[in-house]
mmCIF file of C-alpha atoms in Angstrom:
data_model
loop_
_atom_site.group_PDB
_atom_site.id
_atom_site.type_symbol
_atom_site.label_atom_id
_atom_site.label_comp_id
_atom_site.label_asym_id
_atom_site.label_seq_id
_atom_site.Cartn_x
_atom_site.Cartn_y
_atom_site.Cartn_z
ATOM 1 C CA MET A 1 18.701 35.250 -2.661
ATOM 2 C CA LYS A 2 19.338 32.274 -4.897
ATOM 3 C CA LYS A 3 16.356 31.448 -7.062
ATOM 4 C CA ILE A 4 15.326 27.803 -6.954
ATOM 5 C CA PRO A 5 14.421 26.555 -10.439
ATOM 6 C CA GLY A 6 11.111 24.849 -11.149
ATOM 7 C CA ALA A 7 7.658 25.115 -9.640
ATOM 8 C CA LYS A 8 7.201 26.033 -5.977
ATOM 9 C CA LYS A 9 6.455 23.338 -3.416
ATOM 10 C CA PRO A 10 2.703 22.597 -3.508
ATOM 11 C CA GLU A 11 0.483 23.148 -0.499
ATOM 12 C CA LEU A 12 -1.184 20.061 0.959
ATOM 13 C CA THR A 13 -4.567 21.433 -0.056
ATOM 14 C CA GLU A 14 -3.397 21.562 -3.678
ATOM 15 C CA LEU A 15 -2.482 17.888 -3.892
ATOM 16 C CA GLY A 16 -4.737 15.206 -5.311
ATOM 17 C CA ARG A 17 -6.456 13.058 -2.703
ATOM 18 C CA VAL A 18 -5.210 9.490 -2.494
ATOM 19 C CA SER A 19 -8.610 8.150 -3.581
ATOM 20 C CA ASP A 20 -8.451 10.189 -6.818
ATOM 21 C CA ARG A 21 -4.932 9.222 -7.880
ATOM 22 C CA ILE A 22 -3.634 6.720 -10.421
ATOM 23 C CA SER A 23 -2.879 3.402 -8.723
ATOM 24 C CA PHE A 24 0.780 2.722 -9.594
ATOM 25 C CA LEU A 25 3.466 3.090 -12.217
ATOM 26 C CA TYR A 26 6.300 0.589 -12.647
ATOM 27 C CA LEU A 27 9.498 1.724 -14.388
ATOM 28 C CA GLU A 28 12.779 0.007 -15.188
ATOM 29 C CA HIS A 29 15.889 0.806 -17.263
ATOM 30 C CA ALA A 30 15.127 4.517 -17.475
ATOM 31 C CA LYS A 31 16.446 7.887 -16.299
ATOM 32 C CA LEU A 32 14.145 10.017 -14.151
ATOM 33 C CA ASN A 33 14.439 13.754 -13.703
ATOM 34 C CA ARG A 34 12.177 16.665 -12.906
ATOM 35 C CA ARG A 35 10.718 19.466 -14.986
ATOM 36 C CA ASP A 36 8.540 21.838 -12.971
ATOM 37 C CA SER A 37 5.806 19.671 -11.390
ATOM 38 C CA ALA A 38 6.346 16.635 -13.570
ATOM 39 C CA ILE A 39 8.733 13.710 -13.574
ATOM 40 C CA THR A 40 10.507 13.149 -16.874
ATOM 41 C CA VAL A 41 11.111 9.523 -17.841
ATOM 42 C CA ILE A 42 13.726 8.887 -20.540
ATOM 43 C CA ASP A 43 14.616 5.549 -22.108
ATOM 44 C CA ASP A 44 15.634 4.322 -25.546
ATOM 45 C CA ARG A 45 12.110 4.979 -26.848
ATOM 46 C CA GLY A 46 12.025 8.657 -25.961
ATOM 47 C CA GLU A 47 10.838 10.954 -23.180
ATOM 48 C CA VAL A 48 7.483 11.207 -21.387
ATOM 49 C CA PHE A 49 6.183 13.470 -18.620
ATOM 50 C CA VAL A 50 4.477 12.036 -15.546
ATOM 51 C CA PRO A 51 2.390 14.299 -13.237
ATOM 52 C CA ALA A 52 3.830 13.306 -9.856
ATOM 53 C CA ALA A 53 0.885 14.563 -7.786
ATOM 54 C CA MET A 54 -1.526 12.172 -9.508
ATOM 55 C CA ILE A 55 0.309 8.905 -8.767
ATOM 56 C CA ASN A 56 -0.173 6.872 -5.599
ATOM 57 C CA VAL A 57 2.955 4.748 -5.872
ATOM 58 C CA LEU A 58 5.969 4.795 -8.174
ATOM 59 C CA MET A 59 7.727 1.412 -8.401
ATOM 60 C CA LEU A 60 11.370 1.733 -9.461
ATOM 61 C CA GLY A 61 12.840 -1.451 -10.886
ATOM 62 C CA PRO A 62 16.391 -2.372 -11.963
ATOM 63 C CA GLY A 63 18.293 0.028 -14.182
ATOM 64 C CA VAL A 64 16.537 3.186 -12.949
ATOM 65 C CA ASP A 65 18.581 6.344 -12.359
ATOM 66 C CA ILE A 66 16.702 9.094 -10.509
ATOM 67 C CA THR A 67 17.876 12.602 -9.646
ATOM 68 C CA HIS A 68 17.712 14.382 -6.318
ATOM 69 C CA ARG A 69 15.309 16.938 -7.831
ATOM 70 C CA ALA A 70 12.943 14.211 -8.933
ATOM 71 C CA MET A 71 12.931 12.657 -5.458
ATOM 72 C CA GLU A 72 12.333 16.086 -3.955
ATOM 73 C CA LEU A 73 9.216 16.515 -6.079
ATOM 74 C CA LEU A 74 7.936 13.039 -5.251
ATOM 75 C CA GLY A 75 8.419 13.730 -1.559
ATOM 76 C CA ASP A 76 6.627 17.074 -1.771
ATOM 77 C CA THR A 77 3.638 15.566 -3.558
ATOM 78 C CA GLY A 78 3.312 12.619 -1.183
ATOM 79 C CA THR A 79 3.925 10.010 -3.851
ATOM 80 C CA SER A 80 5.030 6.717 -2.317
ATOM 81 C CA VAL A 81 8.231 5.508 -3.959
ATOM 82 C CA LEU A 82 9.126 1.814 -3.836
ATOM 83 C CA TRP A 83 12.498 0.483 -4.923
ATOM 84 C CA VAL A 84 11.770 -3.029 -6.116
ATOM 85 C CA GLY A 85 13.466 -5.964 -7.771
ATOM 86 C CA GLU A 86 12.989 -7.161 -11.337
ATOM 87 C CA ARG A 87 9.300 -7.247 -12.316
ATOM 88 C CA GLY A 88 8.452 -5.683 -8.985
ATOM 89 C CA VAL A 89 8.929 -8.961 -7.112
ATOM 90 C CA ARG A 90 10.760 -7.682 -4.018
ATOM 91 C CA GLN A 91 10.516 -4.369 -2.183
ATOM 92 C CA TYR A 92 13.773 -2.853 -0.922
ATOM 93 C CA ALA A 93 12.918 0.648 0.277
ATOM 94 C CA HIS A 94 10.220 3.295 0.206
ATOM 95 C CA GLY A 95 9.659 7.045 0.449
ATOM 96 C CA ARG A 96 7.530 9.370 2.572
ATOM 97 C CA ALA A 97 3.738 9.280 2.562
ATOM 98 C CA LEU A 98 1.175 12.001 1.835
ATOM 99 C CA THR A 99 -0.351 12.757 5.219
ATOM 100 C CA HIS A 100 1.400 14.722 7.973
ATOM 101 C CA SER A 101 -1.066 13.635 10.644
ATOM 102 C CA SER A 102 -0.386 10.832 13.132
ATOM 103 C CA ARG A 103 -4.020 10.440 14.204
ATOM 104 C CA LEU A 104 -4.738 7.248 12.283
ATOM 105 C CA LEU A 105 -1.363 5.784 13.264
ATOM 106 C CA GLU A 106 -2.103 6.380 16.947
ATOM 107 C CA THR A 107 -5.514 4.724 16.557
ATOM 108 C CA GLN A 108 -3.935 1.736 14.812
ATOM 109 C CA ALA A 109 -1.308 1.405 17.566
ATOM 110 C CA LYS A 110 -3.989 1.383 20.263
ATOM 111 C CA LEU A 111 -6.043 -1.236 18.428
ATOM 112 C CA VAL A 112 -3.099 -3.565 17.799
ATOM 113 C CA SER A 113 -1.731 -3.225 21.345
ATOM 114 C CA ASN A 114 -4.852 -4.568 23.042
ATOM 115 C CA VAL A 115 -5.717 -8.254 22.552
ATOM 116 C CA ARG A 116 -9.482 -7.711 22.517
ATOM 117 C CA SER A 117 -9.427 -4.828 20.022
ATOM 118 C CA ARG A 118 -6.818 -6.595 17.874
ATOM 119 C CA VAL A 119 -9.008 -9.684 17.577
ATOM 120 C CA ALA A 120 -11.993 -7.445 16.804
ATOM 121 C CA VAL A 121 -10.176 -5.841 13.852
ATOM 122 C CA ALA A 122 -8.984 -9.253 12.623
ATOM 123 C CA ARG A 123 -12.584 -10.512 12.729
ATOM 124 C CA LYS A 124 -13.638 -7.475 10.702
ATOM 125 C CA MET A 125 -11.161 -8.503 8.024
ATOM 126 C CA TYR A 126 -12.441 -12.070 7.944
ATOM 127 C CA GLN A 127 -16.055 -10.919 8.025
ATOM 128 C CA MET A 128 -15.414 -8.941 4.833
ATOM 129 C CA ARG A 129 -14.397 -12.217 3.189
ATOM 130 C CA PHE A 130 -17.399 -14.111 4.550
ATOM 131 C CA PRO A 131 -20.234 -11.565 4.195
ATOM 132 C CA ASN A 132 -22.990 -14.160 4.514
ATOM 133 C CA GLU A 133 -21.662 -15.779 7.668
ATOM 134 C CA ASP A 134 -21.234 -14.657 11.266
ATOM 135 C CA VAL A 135 -17.610 -14.990 12.393
ATOM 136 C CA SER A 136 -17.897 -12.835 15.508
ATOM 137 C CA ASP A 137 -17.443 -15.770 17.889
ATOM 138 C CA LEU A 138 -14.684 -17.635 16.018
ATOM 139 C CA THR A 139 -11.169 -17.873 17.438
ATOM 140 C CA MET A 140 -8.150 -16.804 15.426
ATOM 141 C CA GLN A 141 -7.288 -20.466 14.876
ATOM 142 C CA ALA A 142 -10.759 -21.174 13.507
ATOM 143 C CA LEU A 143 -10.607 -18.083 11.294
ATOM 144 C CA ARG A 144 -7.243 -19.130 9.847
ATOM 145 C CA GLY A 145 -8.590 -22.572 9.026
ATOM 146 C CA LYS A 146 -11.705 -21.123 7.434
ATOM 147 C CA GLU A 147 -9.664 -18.723 5.323
ATOM 148 C CA GLY A 148 -7.243 -21.461 4.272
ATOM 149 C CA SER A 149 -10.126 -23.582 2.995
ATOM 150 C CA ARG A 150 -11.576 -20.590 1.114
ATOM 151 C CA VAL A 151 -8.301 -19.785 -0.643
ATOM 152 C CA ARG A 152 -7.678 -23.409 -1.656
ATOM 153 C CA ARG A 153 -11.206 -23.565 -3.066
ATOM 154 C CA ILE A 154 -10.672 -20.342 -5.029
ATOM 155 C CA TYR A 155 -7.466 -21.686 -6.579
ATOM 156 C CA ARG A 156 -9.200 -24.941 -7.571
ATOM 157 C CA ASP A 157 -12.188 -23.105 -9.025
ATOM 158 C CA TRP A 158 -10.035 -20.811 -11.149
ATOM 159 C CA SER A 159 -7.932 -23.738 -12.305
ATOM 160 C CA THR A 160 -11.099 -25.410 -13.555
ATOM 161 C CA ARG A 161 -12.487 -22.245 -15.150
ATOM 162 C CA SER A 162 -9.253 -21.306 -16.916
ATOM 163 C CA GLY A 163 -8.009 -24.771 -17.772
ATOM 164 C CA VAL A 164 -4.665 -23.996 -16.107
ATOM 165 C CA GLU A 165 -3.188 -26.861 -14.125
ATOM 166 C CA TRP A 166 -2.768 -26.053 -10.436
ATOM 167 C CA SER A 167 -0.400 -27.911 -8.113
ATOM 168 C CA GLY A 168 -0.049 -25.317 -5.380
ATOM 169 C CA ARG A 169 1.424 -21.899 -4.662
ATOM 170 C CA GLU A 170 5.142 -22.314 -5.225
ATOM 171 C CA TYR A 171 7.677 -19.628 -6.087
ATOM 172 C CA ASP A 172 11.296 -18.684 -5.498
ATOM 173 C CA PRO A 173 11.774 -15.001 -4.574
ATOM 174 C CA GLU A 174 15.306 -15.227 -5.955
ATOM 175 C CA ASP A 175 14.284 -16.695 -9.335
ATOM 176 C CA PHE A 176 11.056 -15.391 -10.851
ATOM 177 C CA ASN A 177 11.378 -17.529 -14.003
ATOM 178 C CA ALA A 178 11.660 -20.771 -12.029
ATOM 179 C CA GLY A 179 7.954 -20.786 -11.237
ATOM 180 C CA THR A 180 5.142 -22.133 -13.391
ATOM 181 C CA PRO A 181 3.395 -19.545 -15.587
ATOM 182 C CA VAL A 182 0.454 -19.232 -13.201
ATOM 183 C CA ASN A 183 2.760 -18.864 -10.205
ATOM 184 C CA GLN A 184 4.730 -16.185 -12.063
ATOM 185 C CA ALA A 185 1.474 -14.367 -12.790
ATOM 186 C CA LEU A 186 0.345 -14.665 -9.170
ATOM 187 C CA THR A 187 3.662 -13.271 -7.930
ATOM 188 C CA ALA A 188 3.511 -10.274 -10.276
ATOM 189 C CA ALA A 189 -0.169 -9.616 -9.557
ATOM 190 C CA HIS A 190 0.177 -9.868 -5.781
ATOM 191 C CA GLN A 191 3.256 -7.619 -5.783
ATOM 192 C CA ALA A 192 1.354 -4.905 -7.629
ATOM 193 C CA LEU A 193 -1.475 -5.277 -5.115
ATOM 194 C CA TYR A 194 1.009 -5.050 -2.228
ATOM 195 C CA GLY A 195 2.415 -1.863 -3.733
ATOM 196 C CA LEU A 196 -0.999 -0.220 -3.982
ATOM 197 C CA SER A 197 -1.996 -1.441 -0.508
ATOM 198 C CA TYR A 198 1.215 -0.039 0.918
ATOM 199 C CA SER A 199 0.629 3.289 -0.785
ATOM 200 C CA VAL A 200 -2.926 3.671 0.542
ATOM 201 C CA ILE A 201 -1.934 2.624 4.071
ATOM 202 C CA CYS A 202 0.960 5.064 4.255
ATOM 203 C CA ALA A 203 -0.786 7.898 2.427
ATOM 204 C CA LEU A 204 -3.537 7.901 5.044
ATOM 205 C CA GLY A 205 -1.021 7.877 7.877
ATOM 206 C CA ALA A 206 -1.249 4.260 9.087
ATOM 207 C CA SER A 207 1.689 1.922 9.616
ATOM 208 C CA PRO A 208 2.452 -0.884 7.142
ATOM 209 C CA GLY A 209 4.156 -2.819 9.929
ATOM 210 C CA LEU A 210 1.402 -2.958 12.590
ATOM 211 C CA GLY A 211 -0.522 -5.982 11.383
ATOM 212 C CA PHE A 212 -3.518 -7.613 13.043
ATOM 213 C CA VAL A 213 -3.304 -11.065 11.465
ATOM 214 C CA HIS A 214 0.280 -11.018 10.175
ATOM 215 C CA THR A 215 2.935 -9.826 12.586
ATOM 216 C CA GLY A 216 6.678 -9.388 13.037
ATOM 217 C CA HIS A 217 7.398 -7.896 9.595
ATOM 218 C CA ASP A 218 7.638 -4.292 8.452
ATOM 219 C CA LEU A 219 4.903 -5.013 5.862
ATOM 220 C CA ALA A 220 2.637 -7.086 8.113
ATOM 221 C CA PHE A 221 -0.393 -4.798 7.729
ATOM 222 C CA VAL A 222 0.170 -4.613 3.968
ATOM 223 C CA TYR A 223 -0.255 -8.396 3.805
ATOM 224 C CA ASP A 224 -3.338 -8.173 6.020
ATOM 225 C CA PHE A 225 -4.892 -5.518 3.824
ATOM 226 C CA ALA A 226 -3.995 -6.978 0.426
ATOM 227 C CA ASP A 227 -5.516 -10.345 1.373
ATOM 228 C CA LEU A 228 -8.940 -8.673 1.290
ATOM 229 C CA TYR A 229 -8.727 -8.221 -2.490
ATOM 230 C CA LYS A 230 -6.764 -11.178 -3.867
ATOM 231 C CA ALA A 231 -9.743 -13.448 -4.505
ATOM 232 C CA GLU A 232 -11.559 -10.725 -6.415
ATOM 233 C CA VAL A 233 -8.693 -9.105 -8.311
ATOM 234 C CA THR A 234 -5.290 -10.746 -8.532
ATOM 235 C CA ILE A 235 -6.092 -14.465 -8.499
ATOM 236 C CA PRO A 236 -8.593 -14.297 -11.411
ATOM 237 C CA ILE A 237 -6.214 -12.103 -13.399
ATOM 238 C CA ALA A 238 -3.265 -14.435 -12.819
ATOM 239 C CA PHE A 239 -5.109 -17.550 -14.016
ATOM 240 C CA THR A 240 -6.542 -15.674 -17.012
ATOM 241 C CA ILE A 241 -3.104 -14.390 -18.064
ATOM 242 C CA ALA A 242 -1.547 -17.839 -17.616
ATOM 243 C CA ALA A 243 -4.263 -19.389 -19.787
ATOM 244 C CA GLU A 244 -3.803 -16.817 -22.561
ATOM 245 C CA SER A 245 0.013 -16.724 -22.611
ATOM 246 C CA ASN A 246 2.604 -18.758 -24.454
ATOM 247 C CA GLU A 247 6.208 -19.488 -23.556
ATOM 248 C CA ASP A 248 7.483 -16.413 -25.407
ATOM 249 C CA ASP A 249 5.306 -13.943 -23.498
ATOM 250 C CA ASP A 250 6.551 -11.722 -20.697
ATOM 251 C CA ILE A 251 4.026 -12.899 -18.126
ATOM 252 C CA GLY A 252 5.202 -10.435 -15.494
ATOM 253 C CA ARG A 253 4.585 -7.427 -17.740
ATOM 254 C CA LYS A 254 1.265 -8.730 -19.076
ATOM 255 C CA THR A 255 0.059 -9.367 -15.554
ATOM 256 C CA ARG A 256 1.069 -5.927 -14.271
ATOM 257 C CA LEU A 257 -0.779 -4.243 -17.138
ATOM 258 C CA ALA A 258 -3.895 -6.327 -16.483
ATOM 259 C CA VAL A 259 -3.786 -5.572 -12.763
ATOM 260 C CA ARG A 260 -3.287 -1.872 -13.480
ATOM 261 C CA ASP A 261 -6.369 -1.845 -15.703
ATOM 262 C CA ALA A 262 -8.381 -3.711 -13.078
ATOM 263 C CA PHE A 263 -7.379 -1.157 -10.453
ATOM 264 C CA VAL A 264 -8.693 1.640 -12.648
ATOM 265 C CA ASP A 265 -11.851 -0.074 -13.859
ATOM 266 C CA GLY A 266 -12.833 -1.372 -10.431
ATOM 267 C CA LYS A 267 -12.145 1.924 -8.634
ATOM 268 C CA ILE A 268 -10.356 -0.108 -6.003
ATOM 269 C CA ILE A 269 -8.398 2.817 -4.564
ATOM 270 C CA LYS A 270 -11.519 4.562 -3.284
ATOM 271 C CA ARG A 271 -12.716 1.248 -1.917
ATOM 272 C CA MET A 272 -9.388 0.685 -0.148
ATOM 273 C CA VAL A 273 -9.588 4.106 1.492
ATOM 274 C CA LYS A 274 -13.098 3.356 2.738
ATOM 275 C CA ASP A 275 -12.155 -0.140 3.950
ATOM 276 C CA LEU A 276 -9.071 1.102 5.796
ATOM 277 C CA LYS A 277 -11.046 3.731 7.672
ATOM 278 C CA PHE A 278 -13.668 1.115 8.531
ATOM 279 C CA LEU A 279 -11.083 -1.341 9.875
ATOM 280 C CA LEU A 280 -9.357 1.278 12.029
ATOM 281 C CA ASN A 281 -12.577 2.878 13.284
ATOM 282 C CA ALA A 282 -11.784 6.169 11.578
ATOM 283 C CA ASP A 283 -14.940 7.861 10.319
ATOM 284 C CA GLU A 284 -12.942 10.683 8.772
ATOM 285 C CA VAL A 285 -9.237 11.120 8.160
ATOM 286 C CA THR A 286 -8.030 14.604 7.332
ATOM 287 C CA GLU A 287 -5.174 14.332 4.855
ATOM 288 C CA GLU A 288 -4.346 18.051 5.129
ATOM 289 C CA THR A 289 -3.598 18.027 8.863
ATOM 290 C CA ASP A 290 -0.152 19.454 9.565
ATOM 291 C CA LEU A 291 -0.152 20.007 13.332
ATOM 292 C CA LEU A 292 2.718 19.350 15.702
ATOM 293 C CA ASN A 293 2.003 19.445 19.432
ATOM 294 C CA LEU A 294 3.799 18.560 22.656
ATOM 295 C CA TRP A 295 2.410 15.697 24.726
ATOM 296 C CA ASP A 296 1.742 16.099 28.448
ATOM 297 C CA ASP A 297 0.420 13.315 30.685
ATOM 298 C CA LYS A 298 -1.523 15.773 32.887
ATOM 299 C CA LEU A 299 -2.303 18.806 30.725
ATOM 300 C CA GLY A 300 -2.954 17.078 27.435
ATOM 301 C CA LEU A 301 -1.633 18.469 24.147
ATOM 302 C CA GLN A 302 0.417 21.640 24.422
ATOM 303 C CA LYS A 303 1.505 24.100 21.737
ATOM 304 C CA ASN A 304 4.747 23.436 19.892
ATOM 305 C CA GLY A 305 7.186 26.261 19.203
ATOM 306 C CA VAL A 306 6.570 27.993 22.543
ATOM 307 C CA SER A 307 9.381 28.784 24.983
ATOM 308 C CA TYR A 308 8.193 27.279 28.274
ATOM 309 C CA ARG A 309 9.602 28.474 31.606
ATOM 310 C CA GLU A 310 10.934 26.025 34.162
ATOM 311 C CA PHE A 311 8.007 24.478 36.009
ATOM 312 C CA LYS A 312 7.947 22.619 39.311
ATOM 313 C CA ASP A 313 5.179 20.333 40.483
ATOM 314 C CA ASN A 314 4.301 22.623 43.399
ATOM 315 C CA ASP A 315 4.090 25.757 41.230
ATOM 316 C CA GLN A 316 0.666 27.373 40.970
ATOM 317 C CA GLU A 317 -0.450 28.342 37.522
#
């Protein structure tokens, strides 16, 4: 039997929980390989080892070459892999998530497929942004207007506090450098937040595309979820970085580093896990579940891997 080099595939119970992992790592212009249970990253500055099982999301930017063995390890450890554009501005593709259970996904699908339950989840999201007000009777139109006013007020307040001029959220996805410094910082900060939101959503087994407020896009729920944290995390960071930077600074890189530090210091990953379970009415999500059953409309779940005999409706069991 041919011996496969490197460490054996880890069991699900051996992997770090999503709430205990490092938020994200962005890499560009580097070669990635595998050595045992670590990813090796090589560029013109040298080589470093990255423990794959302790990262939530790996963002691969331009100029990255990655081996099949490295991708195999990342898949086995449940690390979400995002292929992104320069400075992480645009997401092109992603890898497999940590959980093998579909329980949370099924719950999410039920909630989003019913108008009443969908509105209820959307109101939960808005209620989290207005903790001192009751929004339980507001329509979606009223909630959108209320949120729009809140966001405009936040931008104005941070413009005043930081001394950074604010003329509105304007950016060109095709040209990062065309935006004002604060808009560049906002783009970089929000993209990092989207990456982490995506990783948490997928790692717990939910769908990034089944949104409750946003809809019609494969990242609709990511936008829903990330909006809960922008006012607290990414908007303040973006205005602070813009105020402290000069024209020679790499605002994208400075912003990503600041957001990364905020993710660690604020323990936002554990908070995201808790918030996601709250929104989807999941008191407990088992990340180790690896069960595959057969669905039956009359008998309920049936065992997989069993050879069933031909059965007719009038047969007596």
